[in-house]
Coordinates of C-alpha atoms and ligand atoms in Angstrom, one line a residue:
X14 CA 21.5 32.0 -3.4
X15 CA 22.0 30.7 -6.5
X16 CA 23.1 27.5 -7.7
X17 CA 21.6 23.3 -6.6
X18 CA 20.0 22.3 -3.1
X19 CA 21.2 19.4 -1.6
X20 CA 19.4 17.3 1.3
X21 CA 21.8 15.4 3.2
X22 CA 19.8 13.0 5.5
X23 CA 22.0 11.9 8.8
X24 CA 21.0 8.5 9.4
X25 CA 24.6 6.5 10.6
X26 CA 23.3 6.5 14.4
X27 CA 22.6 2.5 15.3
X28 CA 19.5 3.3 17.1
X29 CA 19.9 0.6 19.7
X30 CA 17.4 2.0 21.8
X31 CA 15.0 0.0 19.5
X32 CA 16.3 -3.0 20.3
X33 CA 15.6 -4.4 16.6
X34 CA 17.5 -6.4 14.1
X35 CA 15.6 -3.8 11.8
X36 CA 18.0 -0.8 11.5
X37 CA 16.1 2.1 13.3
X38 CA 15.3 4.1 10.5
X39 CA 14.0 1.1 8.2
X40 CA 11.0 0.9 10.6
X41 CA 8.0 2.1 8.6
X42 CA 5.7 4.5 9.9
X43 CA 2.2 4.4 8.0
X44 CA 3.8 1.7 5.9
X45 CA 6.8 3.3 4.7
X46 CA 10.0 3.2 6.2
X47 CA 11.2 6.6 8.1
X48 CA 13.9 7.3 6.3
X49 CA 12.2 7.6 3.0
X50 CA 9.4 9.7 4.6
X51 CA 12.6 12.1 5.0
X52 CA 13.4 11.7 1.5
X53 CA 9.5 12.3 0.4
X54 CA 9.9 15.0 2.0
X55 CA 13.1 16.6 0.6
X56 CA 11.8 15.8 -2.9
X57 CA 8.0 17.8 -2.0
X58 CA 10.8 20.6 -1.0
X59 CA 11.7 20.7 -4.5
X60 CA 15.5 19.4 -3.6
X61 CA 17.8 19.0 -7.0
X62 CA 19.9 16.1 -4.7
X63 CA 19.6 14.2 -1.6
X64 CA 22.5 12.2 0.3
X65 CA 22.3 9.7 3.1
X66 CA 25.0 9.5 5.5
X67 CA 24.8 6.1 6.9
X68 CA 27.1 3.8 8.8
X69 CA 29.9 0.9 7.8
X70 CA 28.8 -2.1 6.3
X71 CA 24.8 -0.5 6.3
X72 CA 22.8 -3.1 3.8
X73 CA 19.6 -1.2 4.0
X74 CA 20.6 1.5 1.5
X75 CA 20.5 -0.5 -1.5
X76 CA 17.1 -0.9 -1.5
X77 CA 16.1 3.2 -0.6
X78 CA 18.4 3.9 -3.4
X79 CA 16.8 2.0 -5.5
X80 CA 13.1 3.4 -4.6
X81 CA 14.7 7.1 -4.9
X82 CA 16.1 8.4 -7.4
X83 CA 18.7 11.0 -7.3
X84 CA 20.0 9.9 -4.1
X85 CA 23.4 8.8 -2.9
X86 CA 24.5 7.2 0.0
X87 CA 27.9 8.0 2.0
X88 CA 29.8 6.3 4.6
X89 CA 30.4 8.3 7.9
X90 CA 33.5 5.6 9.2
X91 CA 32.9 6.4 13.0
X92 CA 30.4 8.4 14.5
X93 CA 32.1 11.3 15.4
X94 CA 29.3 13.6 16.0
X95 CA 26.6 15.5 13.6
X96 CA 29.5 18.0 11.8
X97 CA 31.4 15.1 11.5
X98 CA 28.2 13.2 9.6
X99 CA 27.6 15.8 7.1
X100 CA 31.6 16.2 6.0
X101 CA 30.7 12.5 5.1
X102 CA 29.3 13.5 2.2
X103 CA 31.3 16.1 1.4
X104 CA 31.4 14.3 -1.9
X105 CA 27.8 15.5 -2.7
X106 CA 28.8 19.4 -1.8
X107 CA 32.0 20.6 -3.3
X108 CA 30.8 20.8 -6.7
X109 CA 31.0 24.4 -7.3
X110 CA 26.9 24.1 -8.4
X111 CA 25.7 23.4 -5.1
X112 CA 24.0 26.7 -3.4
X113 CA 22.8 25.3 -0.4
X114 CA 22.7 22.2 2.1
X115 CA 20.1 21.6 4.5
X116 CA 20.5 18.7 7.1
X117 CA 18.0 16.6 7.7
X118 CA 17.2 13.3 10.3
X119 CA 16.6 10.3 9.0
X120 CA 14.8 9.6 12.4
X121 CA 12.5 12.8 11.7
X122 CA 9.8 11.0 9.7
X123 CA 7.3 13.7 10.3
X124 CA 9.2 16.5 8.6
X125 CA 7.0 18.2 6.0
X126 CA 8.3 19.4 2.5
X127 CA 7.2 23.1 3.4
X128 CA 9.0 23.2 6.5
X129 CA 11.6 22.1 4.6
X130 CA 11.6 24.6 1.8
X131 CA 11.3 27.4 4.7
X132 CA 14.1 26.7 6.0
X133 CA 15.9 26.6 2.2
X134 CA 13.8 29.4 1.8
X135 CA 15.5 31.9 4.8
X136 CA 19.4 31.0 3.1
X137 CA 17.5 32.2 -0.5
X138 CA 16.5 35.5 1.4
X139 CA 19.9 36.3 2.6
X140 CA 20.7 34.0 5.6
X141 CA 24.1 31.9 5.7
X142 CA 23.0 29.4 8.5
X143 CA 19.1 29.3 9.3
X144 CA 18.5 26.8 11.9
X145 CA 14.8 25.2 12.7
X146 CA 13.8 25.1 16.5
X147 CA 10.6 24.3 18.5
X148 CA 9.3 25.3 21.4
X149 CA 8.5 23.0 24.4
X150 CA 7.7 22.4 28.1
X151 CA 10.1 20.0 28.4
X152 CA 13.4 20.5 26.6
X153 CA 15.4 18.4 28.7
X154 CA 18.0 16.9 25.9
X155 CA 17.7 19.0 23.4
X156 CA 20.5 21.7 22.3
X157 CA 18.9 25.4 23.2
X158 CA 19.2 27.8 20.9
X159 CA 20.6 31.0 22.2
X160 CA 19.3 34.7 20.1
X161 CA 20.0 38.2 20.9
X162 CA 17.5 41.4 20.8
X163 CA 17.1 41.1 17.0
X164 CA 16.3 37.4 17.0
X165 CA 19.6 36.4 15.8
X166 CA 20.6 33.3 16.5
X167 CA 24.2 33.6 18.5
X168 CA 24.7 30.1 20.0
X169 CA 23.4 25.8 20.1
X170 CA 24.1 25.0 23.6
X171 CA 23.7 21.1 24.1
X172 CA 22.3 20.3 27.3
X173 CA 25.2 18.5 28.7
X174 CA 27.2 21.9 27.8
X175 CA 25.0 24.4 28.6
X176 CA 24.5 26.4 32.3
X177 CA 21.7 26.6 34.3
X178 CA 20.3 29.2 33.4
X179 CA 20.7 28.0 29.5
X180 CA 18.8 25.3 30.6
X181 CA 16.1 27.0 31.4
X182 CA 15.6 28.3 27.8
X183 CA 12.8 26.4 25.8
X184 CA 13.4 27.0 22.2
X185 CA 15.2 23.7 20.9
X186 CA 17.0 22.5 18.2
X187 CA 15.1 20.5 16.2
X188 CA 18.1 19.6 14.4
X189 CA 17.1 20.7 10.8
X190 CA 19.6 23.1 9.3
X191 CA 20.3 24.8 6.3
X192 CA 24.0 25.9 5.3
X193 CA 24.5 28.4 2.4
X194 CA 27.4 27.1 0.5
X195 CA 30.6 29.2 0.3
X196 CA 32.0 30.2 3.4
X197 CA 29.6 29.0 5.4
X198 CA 29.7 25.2 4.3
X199 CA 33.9 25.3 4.3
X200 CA 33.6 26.4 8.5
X201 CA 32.4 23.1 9.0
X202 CA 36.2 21.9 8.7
X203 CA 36.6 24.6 11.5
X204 CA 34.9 22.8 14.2
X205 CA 36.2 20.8 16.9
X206 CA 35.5 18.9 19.5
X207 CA 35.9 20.4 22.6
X208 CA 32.8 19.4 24.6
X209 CA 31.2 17.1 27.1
X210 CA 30.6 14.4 24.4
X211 CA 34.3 14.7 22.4
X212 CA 32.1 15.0 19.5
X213 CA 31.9 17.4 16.5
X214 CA 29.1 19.0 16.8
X215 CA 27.1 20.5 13.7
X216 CA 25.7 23.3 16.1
X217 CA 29.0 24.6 16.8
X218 CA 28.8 26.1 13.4
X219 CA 26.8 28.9 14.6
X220 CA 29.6 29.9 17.2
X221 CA 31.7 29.9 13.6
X222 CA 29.1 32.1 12.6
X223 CA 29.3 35.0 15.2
X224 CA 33.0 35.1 14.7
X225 CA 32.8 35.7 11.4
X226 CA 29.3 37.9 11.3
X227 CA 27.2 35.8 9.5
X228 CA 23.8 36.2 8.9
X229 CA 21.9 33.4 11.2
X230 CA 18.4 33.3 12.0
X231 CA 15.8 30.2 13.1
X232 CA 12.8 29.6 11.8
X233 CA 10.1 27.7 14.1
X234 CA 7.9 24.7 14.0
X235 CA 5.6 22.5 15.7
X236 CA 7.2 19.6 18.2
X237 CA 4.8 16.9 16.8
X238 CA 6.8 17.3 13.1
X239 CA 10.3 17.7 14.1
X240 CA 10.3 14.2 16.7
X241 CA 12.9 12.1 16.7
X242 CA 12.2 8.4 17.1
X243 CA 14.5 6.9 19.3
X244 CA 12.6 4.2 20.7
X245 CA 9.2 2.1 19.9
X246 CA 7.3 4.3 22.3
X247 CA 8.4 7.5 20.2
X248 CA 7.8 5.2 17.5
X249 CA 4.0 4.7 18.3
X250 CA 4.0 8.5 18.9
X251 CA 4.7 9.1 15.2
X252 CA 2.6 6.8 14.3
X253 CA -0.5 8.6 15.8
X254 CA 0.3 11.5 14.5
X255 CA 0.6 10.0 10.7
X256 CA -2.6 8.8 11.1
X257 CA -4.3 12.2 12.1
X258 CA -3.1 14.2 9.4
X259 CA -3.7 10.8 7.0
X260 CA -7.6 11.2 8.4
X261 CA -7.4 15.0 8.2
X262 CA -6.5 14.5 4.8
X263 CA -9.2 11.6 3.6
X264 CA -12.0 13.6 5.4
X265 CA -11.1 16.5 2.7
X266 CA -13.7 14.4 0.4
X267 CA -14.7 11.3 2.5
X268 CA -16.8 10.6 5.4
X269 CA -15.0 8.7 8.3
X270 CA -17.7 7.6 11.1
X271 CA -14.7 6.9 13.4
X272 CA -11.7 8.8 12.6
X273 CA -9.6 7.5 15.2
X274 CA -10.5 3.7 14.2
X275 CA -9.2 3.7 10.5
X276 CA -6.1 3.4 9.5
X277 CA -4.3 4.7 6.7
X278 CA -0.7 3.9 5.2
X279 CA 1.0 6.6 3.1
X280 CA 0.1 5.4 -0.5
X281 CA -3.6 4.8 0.5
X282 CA -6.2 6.6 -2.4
X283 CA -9.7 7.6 -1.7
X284 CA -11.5 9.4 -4.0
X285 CA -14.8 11.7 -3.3
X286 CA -18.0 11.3 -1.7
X287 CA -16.5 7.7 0.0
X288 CA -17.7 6.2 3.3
X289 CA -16.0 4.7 5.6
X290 CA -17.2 3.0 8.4
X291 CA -15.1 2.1 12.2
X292 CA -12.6 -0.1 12.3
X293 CA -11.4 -0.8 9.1
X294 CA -7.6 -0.8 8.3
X295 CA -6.0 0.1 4.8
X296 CA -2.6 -1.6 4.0
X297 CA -0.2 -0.8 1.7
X298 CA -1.5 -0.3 -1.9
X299 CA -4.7 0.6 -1.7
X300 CA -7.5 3.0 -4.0
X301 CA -11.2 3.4 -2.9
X302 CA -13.2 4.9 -6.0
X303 CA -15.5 7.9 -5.9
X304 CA -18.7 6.7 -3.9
X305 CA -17.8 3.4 -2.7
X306 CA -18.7 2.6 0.9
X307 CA -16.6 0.5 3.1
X308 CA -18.4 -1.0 5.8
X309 CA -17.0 -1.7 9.5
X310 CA -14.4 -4.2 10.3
X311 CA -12.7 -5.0 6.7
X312 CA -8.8 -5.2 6.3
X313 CA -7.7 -3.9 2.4
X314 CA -4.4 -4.4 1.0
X315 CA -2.8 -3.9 -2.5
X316 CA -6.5 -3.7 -3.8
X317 CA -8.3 -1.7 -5.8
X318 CA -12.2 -0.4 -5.8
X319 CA -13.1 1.6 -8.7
X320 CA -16.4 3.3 -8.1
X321 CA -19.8 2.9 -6.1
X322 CA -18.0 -0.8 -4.8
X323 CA -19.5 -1.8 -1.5
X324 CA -17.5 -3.9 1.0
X325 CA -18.0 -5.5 4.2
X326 CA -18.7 -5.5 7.1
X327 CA -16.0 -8.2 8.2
X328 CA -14.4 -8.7 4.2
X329 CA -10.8 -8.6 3.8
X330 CA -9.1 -8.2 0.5
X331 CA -5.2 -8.4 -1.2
X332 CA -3.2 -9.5 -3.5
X333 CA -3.8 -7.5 -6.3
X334 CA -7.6 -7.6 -5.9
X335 CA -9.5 -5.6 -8.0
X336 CA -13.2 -4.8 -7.6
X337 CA -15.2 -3.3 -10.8
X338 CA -17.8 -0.4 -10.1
X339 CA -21.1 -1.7 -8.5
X340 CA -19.5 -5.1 -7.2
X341 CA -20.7 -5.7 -3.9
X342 CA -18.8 -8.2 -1.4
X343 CA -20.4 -9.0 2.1
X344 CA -19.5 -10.3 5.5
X345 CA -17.0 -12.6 6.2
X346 CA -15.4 -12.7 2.4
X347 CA -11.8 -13.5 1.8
X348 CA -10.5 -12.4 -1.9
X349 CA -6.9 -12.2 -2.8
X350 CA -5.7 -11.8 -6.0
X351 CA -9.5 -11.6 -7.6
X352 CA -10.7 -9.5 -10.9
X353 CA -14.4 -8.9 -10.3
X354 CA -16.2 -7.1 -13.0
X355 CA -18.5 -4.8 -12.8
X356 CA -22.1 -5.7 -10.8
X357 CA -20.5 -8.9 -9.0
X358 CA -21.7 -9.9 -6.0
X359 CA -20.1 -12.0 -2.8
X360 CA -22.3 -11.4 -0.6
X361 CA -21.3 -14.1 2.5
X362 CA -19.0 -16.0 3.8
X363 CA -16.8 -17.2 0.6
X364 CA -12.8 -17.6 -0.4
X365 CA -12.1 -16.6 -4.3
X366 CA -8.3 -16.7 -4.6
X367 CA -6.6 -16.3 -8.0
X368 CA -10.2 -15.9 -9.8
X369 CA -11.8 -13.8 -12.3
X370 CA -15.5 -13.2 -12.0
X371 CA -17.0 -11.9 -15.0
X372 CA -20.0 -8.6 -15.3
X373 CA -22.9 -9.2 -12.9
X374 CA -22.2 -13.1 -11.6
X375 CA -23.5 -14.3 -7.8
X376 CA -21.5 -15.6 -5.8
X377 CA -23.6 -17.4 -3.3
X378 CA -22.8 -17.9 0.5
X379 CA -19.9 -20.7 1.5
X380 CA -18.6 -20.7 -2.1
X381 CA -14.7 -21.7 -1.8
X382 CA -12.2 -21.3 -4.5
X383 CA -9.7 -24.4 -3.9
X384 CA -6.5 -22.9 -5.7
X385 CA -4.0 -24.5 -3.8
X386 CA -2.8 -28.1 -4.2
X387 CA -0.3 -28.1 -1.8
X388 CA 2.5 -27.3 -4.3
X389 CA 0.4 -24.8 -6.7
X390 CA -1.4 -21.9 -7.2
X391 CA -4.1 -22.1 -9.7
X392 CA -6.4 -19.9 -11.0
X393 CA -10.8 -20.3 -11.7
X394 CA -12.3 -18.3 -14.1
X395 CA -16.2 -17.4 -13.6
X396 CA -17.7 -15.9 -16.5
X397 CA -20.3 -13.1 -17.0
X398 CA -23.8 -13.3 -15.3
X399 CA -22.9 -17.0 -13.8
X400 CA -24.4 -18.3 -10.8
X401 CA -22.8 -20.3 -8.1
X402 CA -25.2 -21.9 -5.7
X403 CA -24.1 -22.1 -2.1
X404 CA -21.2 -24.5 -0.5
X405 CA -19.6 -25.4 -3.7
X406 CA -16.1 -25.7 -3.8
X407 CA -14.3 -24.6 -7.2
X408 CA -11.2 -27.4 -7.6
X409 CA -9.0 -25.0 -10.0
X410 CA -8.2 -24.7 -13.1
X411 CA -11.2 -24.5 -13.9
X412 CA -13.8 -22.2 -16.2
X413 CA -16.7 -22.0 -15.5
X414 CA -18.9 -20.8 -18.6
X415 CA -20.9 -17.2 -19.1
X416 CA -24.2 -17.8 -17.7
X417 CA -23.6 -21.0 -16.3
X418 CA -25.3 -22.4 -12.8
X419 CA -23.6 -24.5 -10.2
X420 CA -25.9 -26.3 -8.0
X421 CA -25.8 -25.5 -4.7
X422 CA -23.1 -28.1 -2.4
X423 CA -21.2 -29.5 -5.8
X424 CA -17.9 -29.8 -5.9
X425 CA -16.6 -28.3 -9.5
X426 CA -13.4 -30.5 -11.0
X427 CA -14.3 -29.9 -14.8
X428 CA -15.3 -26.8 -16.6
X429 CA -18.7 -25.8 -17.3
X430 CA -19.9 -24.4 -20.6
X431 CA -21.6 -21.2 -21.1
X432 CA -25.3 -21.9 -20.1
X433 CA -24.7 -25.0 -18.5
X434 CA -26.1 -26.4 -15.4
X435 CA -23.8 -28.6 -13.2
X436 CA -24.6 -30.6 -10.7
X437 CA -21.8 -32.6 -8.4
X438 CA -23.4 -33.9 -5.1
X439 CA -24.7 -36.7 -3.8
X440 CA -28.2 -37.6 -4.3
X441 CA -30.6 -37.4 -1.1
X442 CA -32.0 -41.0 -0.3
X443 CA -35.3 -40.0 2.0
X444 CA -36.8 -43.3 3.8
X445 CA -40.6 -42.7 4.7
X446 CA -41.4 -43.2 8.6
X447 CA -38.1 -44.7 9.6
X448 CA -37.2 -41.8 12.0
X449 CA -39.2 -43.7 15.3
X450 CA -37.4 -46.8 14.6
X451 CA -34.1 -44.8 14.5
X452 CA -35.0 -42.6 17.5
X453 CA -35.7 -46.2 19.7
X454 CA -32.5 -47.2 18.8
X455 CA -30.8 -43.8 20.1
Ligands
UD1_520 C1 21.1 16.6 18.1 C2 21.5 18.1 18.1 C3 20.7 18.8 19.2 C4 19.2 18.7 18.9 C5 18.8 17.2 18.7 C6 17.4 17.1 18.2 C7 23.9 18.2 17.6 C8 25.2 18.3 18.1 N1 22.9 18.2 18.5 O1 21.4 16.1 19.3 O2 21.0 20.2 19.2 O3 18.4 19.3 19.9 O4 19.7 16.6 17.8 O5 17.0 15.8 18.2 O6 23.7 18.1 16.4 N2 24.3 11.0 13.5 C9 25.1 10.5 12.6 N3 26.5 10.4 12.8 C10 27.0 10.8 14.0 C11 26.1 11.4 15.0 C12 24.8 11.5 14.7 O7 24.7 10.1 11.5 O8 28.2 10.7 14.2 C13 22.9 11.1 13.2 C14 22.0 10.2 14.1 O9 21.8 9.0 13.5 C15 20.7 11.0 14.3 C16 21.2 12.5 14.1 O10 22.4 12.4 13.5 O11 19.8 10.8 13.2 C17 21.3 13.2 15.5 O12 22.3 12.6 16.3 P1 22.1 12.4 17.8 O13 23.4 11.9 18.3 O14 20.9 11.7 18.2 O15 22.1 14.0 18.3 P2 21.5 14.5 19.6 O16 22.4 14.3 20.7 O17 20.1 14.0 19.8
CA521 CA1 18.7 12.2 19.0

C-alpha cells in the first residue's frame, strides 16, 4: 500500500438517546470532547488526513476544526446508513494519493492510536478490507462477523438480518474498518440497500469482497476500547475506564493512595516521584512538578506546580495559578489566577485572587484578597519575604512592598513600602473591672 491514509470519523448520527442540547459526540470524556479523542487518536496512528462526516446545519465542527489541524468536515445530507456516511467524504478519497481509508466512530472515544495503526497496518501487509471486531458475552446489536476455516472474514451480518444461528456467534463488529483504496474503496458505490433497516450498510462491503476475491481479514480488540456511547449510562462507562488507564498511566512515576478517588482529565501533567493523596480532582490544564505532594480533598484547574509544591488538604486552585517550587498552601485556600514565587506560604484559610506573591512571603490565616468591586477585577501585588498578619483584607490595587508587615485584622486600601509596617484597625479600648457591672445588667 502505498500512497496517504485518511481517517474518516462518522459522526452525522443525532444521538438522541442522550437527550442533550449538546450534540452527542461534543460531550467530553476526561475533559475533552469524544470526537476529538477520535481525532487524537487518528493523529497518534500517524494519519496524513482526517475527515468528519457530520450532519446538516452541524455548528460544533467549527470549533474541532479549529483545534485540529488537517481535518475537514463533510456533510452526509440524510443518514442513509454507514456506506452512505463515508461516500460523504468522498471528496477527501479520490485523489489519486490516498492509499488507504479507515473508518472510524466519532462515538468511540476510547479507540487507541495502535489499534488504529493495526488495523492500517493489515491493508499495508496485503489485505483490501481488514475489519476490527471484539469478542463478547453479550452481542445482542452488534453486526457478527462471519469467517471461514482460514480466518477470513466472508460476511457482517447485522442483528436485525442475521439467523439464529448467526446470532449466536460472538465476534462483533466493532465498527472500525480499514479500506485499501483502488478497487476496494470504488465497491462502496456497489452497495445497496436491501435490508431490514433500508439502509446502506458499510459492512455489506465485505459481501463485495467475496464476489470479487478480495483479501479480508479482522483483527481483534478489547470491548472496553471499541464502546460506543449512546447514552449517559455508556457515557459514565467511558468515563471509568478513561480514568483507569489515566491512573495506570500517573502511577508510572507517581504514588496515588487512592487510585479510584482521583481524577484525571486528558491534558493533566505529573511529573516523578509526586504524591497524591484521596480525593483530589485535576481539571483541565493542569502540571504537578517532580516531588510535589498533593494532599486529600483539593480541586486543581488550569494551574501549575513546578517542583517540591505542597497543597492541601481542602485547597482549590485555577485560573492560571501558578505555584513556584517550595510554595506551600494549606487547608481551606482559594487561589485563582495567583503567581507565587518560590518558598511562599498560605498556609490557612485565605482567598488571593489576581495576586502576585513574591520569593518566601507568609501569608497568614483569614487573609482575603478583595479584587472585585462589583464591576472590576483588580490585581494585589505582595512582594518578596512580606508578611501579612492574620484577617486582613487586601482592597486591590494595591502593592504591598518587599519586606513589608501588615498587622494582623487591617484592612489594606493604600500601598505599603518595602519595609514598612502598616497598621489599619481599630484601637482596643480595655476598661478595668467593668465586666460585673456589665454582667448584672445581662
Ligand atoms: C454499526 C455497524 C455494526 C456494528 C456497530 C458497532 C453498520 C451497518 N453496522 O451498527 O456492524 O456492530 O456499528 O457499534 O455499519 N452514522 C452516520 N451516518 C449514517 C449512519 C450512521 O454518520 O447515516 C454514524 C453514527 O453517528 C455512528 C456510526 O455511524 O457514529 C454508527 O452508526 P449506527 O447507526 O449507530 O450503527 P449501528 O446500527 O450501531
Ligand atoms: Ca451504534
Amino acid at each position: 500500500m502505498g500512497g496517504r491514509t485518511l481517517a474518516i470519523i462518522l459522526a452525522a448520527g443525532q444521538g438522541t438517546r442522550m437527550r442533550s442540547k449538546l450534540p452527542k459526540v461534543m460531550h467530553p470524556v476526561g475533559g475533552l470532547a469524544m470526537v476529538e479523542h477520535v481525532l487524537a487518536a487518528a493523529r497518534e496512528a500517524g494519519v496524513d488526513d482526517t475527515a468528519l462526516v457530520v450532519a446538516p446545519g452541524a455548528t460544533w465542527p467549527d470549533a474541532v476544526l479549529a483545534r485540529n489541524a488537517g481535518a475537514s468536515a463533510f456533510t452526509q445530507e440524510a443518514q442513509n446508513g454507514t456506506a452512505d456516511a463515508v461516500l460523504a467524504a468522498r471528496g477527501a478519497f479520490e485523489g489519486p494519493d490516498v492509499g488507504a481509508v479507515v473508518v472510524l466512530f466519532g462515538d468511540n472515544p476510547l479507540i487507541t492510536g495502535g489499534t488504529i495503526a493495526r488495523v492500517l497496518g493489515a491493508v499495508a501487509d496485503g489485505a483490501d478490507v481488514a475489519v476490527l471486531g471484539f469478542e463478547t458475552a453479550e452481542p445482542y446489536g452488534y453486526g457478527r462477523i462471519l469467517r471461514d476455516g482460514d480466518g477470513q472474514v466472508v460476511a457482517i451480518r447485522e442483528e436485525k438480518d442475521a439467523t439464529d444461528e448467526e446470532r449466536l456467534v460472538t465476534l462483533c463488529n466493532s465498527g472500525v474498518m480499514a479500506i485499501r483504496a483502488g478497487a476496494p474503496l470504488q465497491g462502496l458505490d456497489e452497495i445497496g440497500n436491501d435490508n431490514a433497516k433500508g439502509e446502506f450498510y458499510l459492512t455489506d462491503i465485505v459481501a463485495i469482497g467475496r464476489e470479487n476475491g478480495w483479501r479480508m481479514v479482522c483483527q481483534e480488540a478489547d470491548f472496553a476500547e471499541v464502546m460506543g456511547v449512546n447514552d449517559r449510562a455508556q457515557l459514565a462507562v467511558a468515563e471509568a475506564e478513561f480514568q483507569r488507564r489515566a491512573r495506570a498511566r500517573v502511577m508510572e512515576g507517581a504514588t496515588l493512595q487512592a487510585p479510584e478517588t482521583v481524577f484525571f482529565s486528558y491534558d493533566t501533567v505529573i511529573g516523578d516521584d509526586v504524591t497524591i493523596e484521596p480525593n483530589v480532582v485535576f481539571g483541565l490544564g493542569v502540571s504537578v512538578g517532580d516531588g510535589c505532594r498533593v494532599k486529600a480533598f483539593t480541586h486543581l484547574e488550569n494551574t501549575r506546580l513546578e517542583s517540591d509544591v505542597m497543597v492541601g488538604p481542602f485547597a482549590r486552585s485555577r485560573g492560571g495559578a501558578s505555584l513556584a517550587s517550595g510554595v506551600r498552601i494549606g487547608n481551606f485556600v482559594e487561589l485563582k489566577n495567583a503567581q507565587l514565587e518560590a518558598g511562599a506560604k498560605v498556609s490557612h484559610l485565605t482567598y488571593l485572587g489576581d495576586a502576585s506573591v513574591g520569593a518566601g512571603a507568609n501569608i497568614g490565616a483569614g487573609t482575603i484578597t478583595c479584587n472585585y468591586d462589583g464591576a472590576n477585577k483588580h490585581r494585589t501585588e505582595i512582594g518578596a519575604g512580606a508578611f501579612i498578619g492574620s484577617n486582613s483584607a487586601l482592597v486591590a490595587p494595591v502593592v504591598i512592598g518587599d519586606h513589608a508587615f501588615v498587622g494582623s485584622g487591617s484592612v489594606i486600601t493604600d500601598d505599603v513600602p518595602a519595609d514598612a509596617l502598616a497598621i489599619a484597625r481599630g484601637r482596643q479600648a480595655t476598661k478595668p473591672g467593668r465586666s460585673p457591672a456589665k454582667r448584672e445588667k445581662a
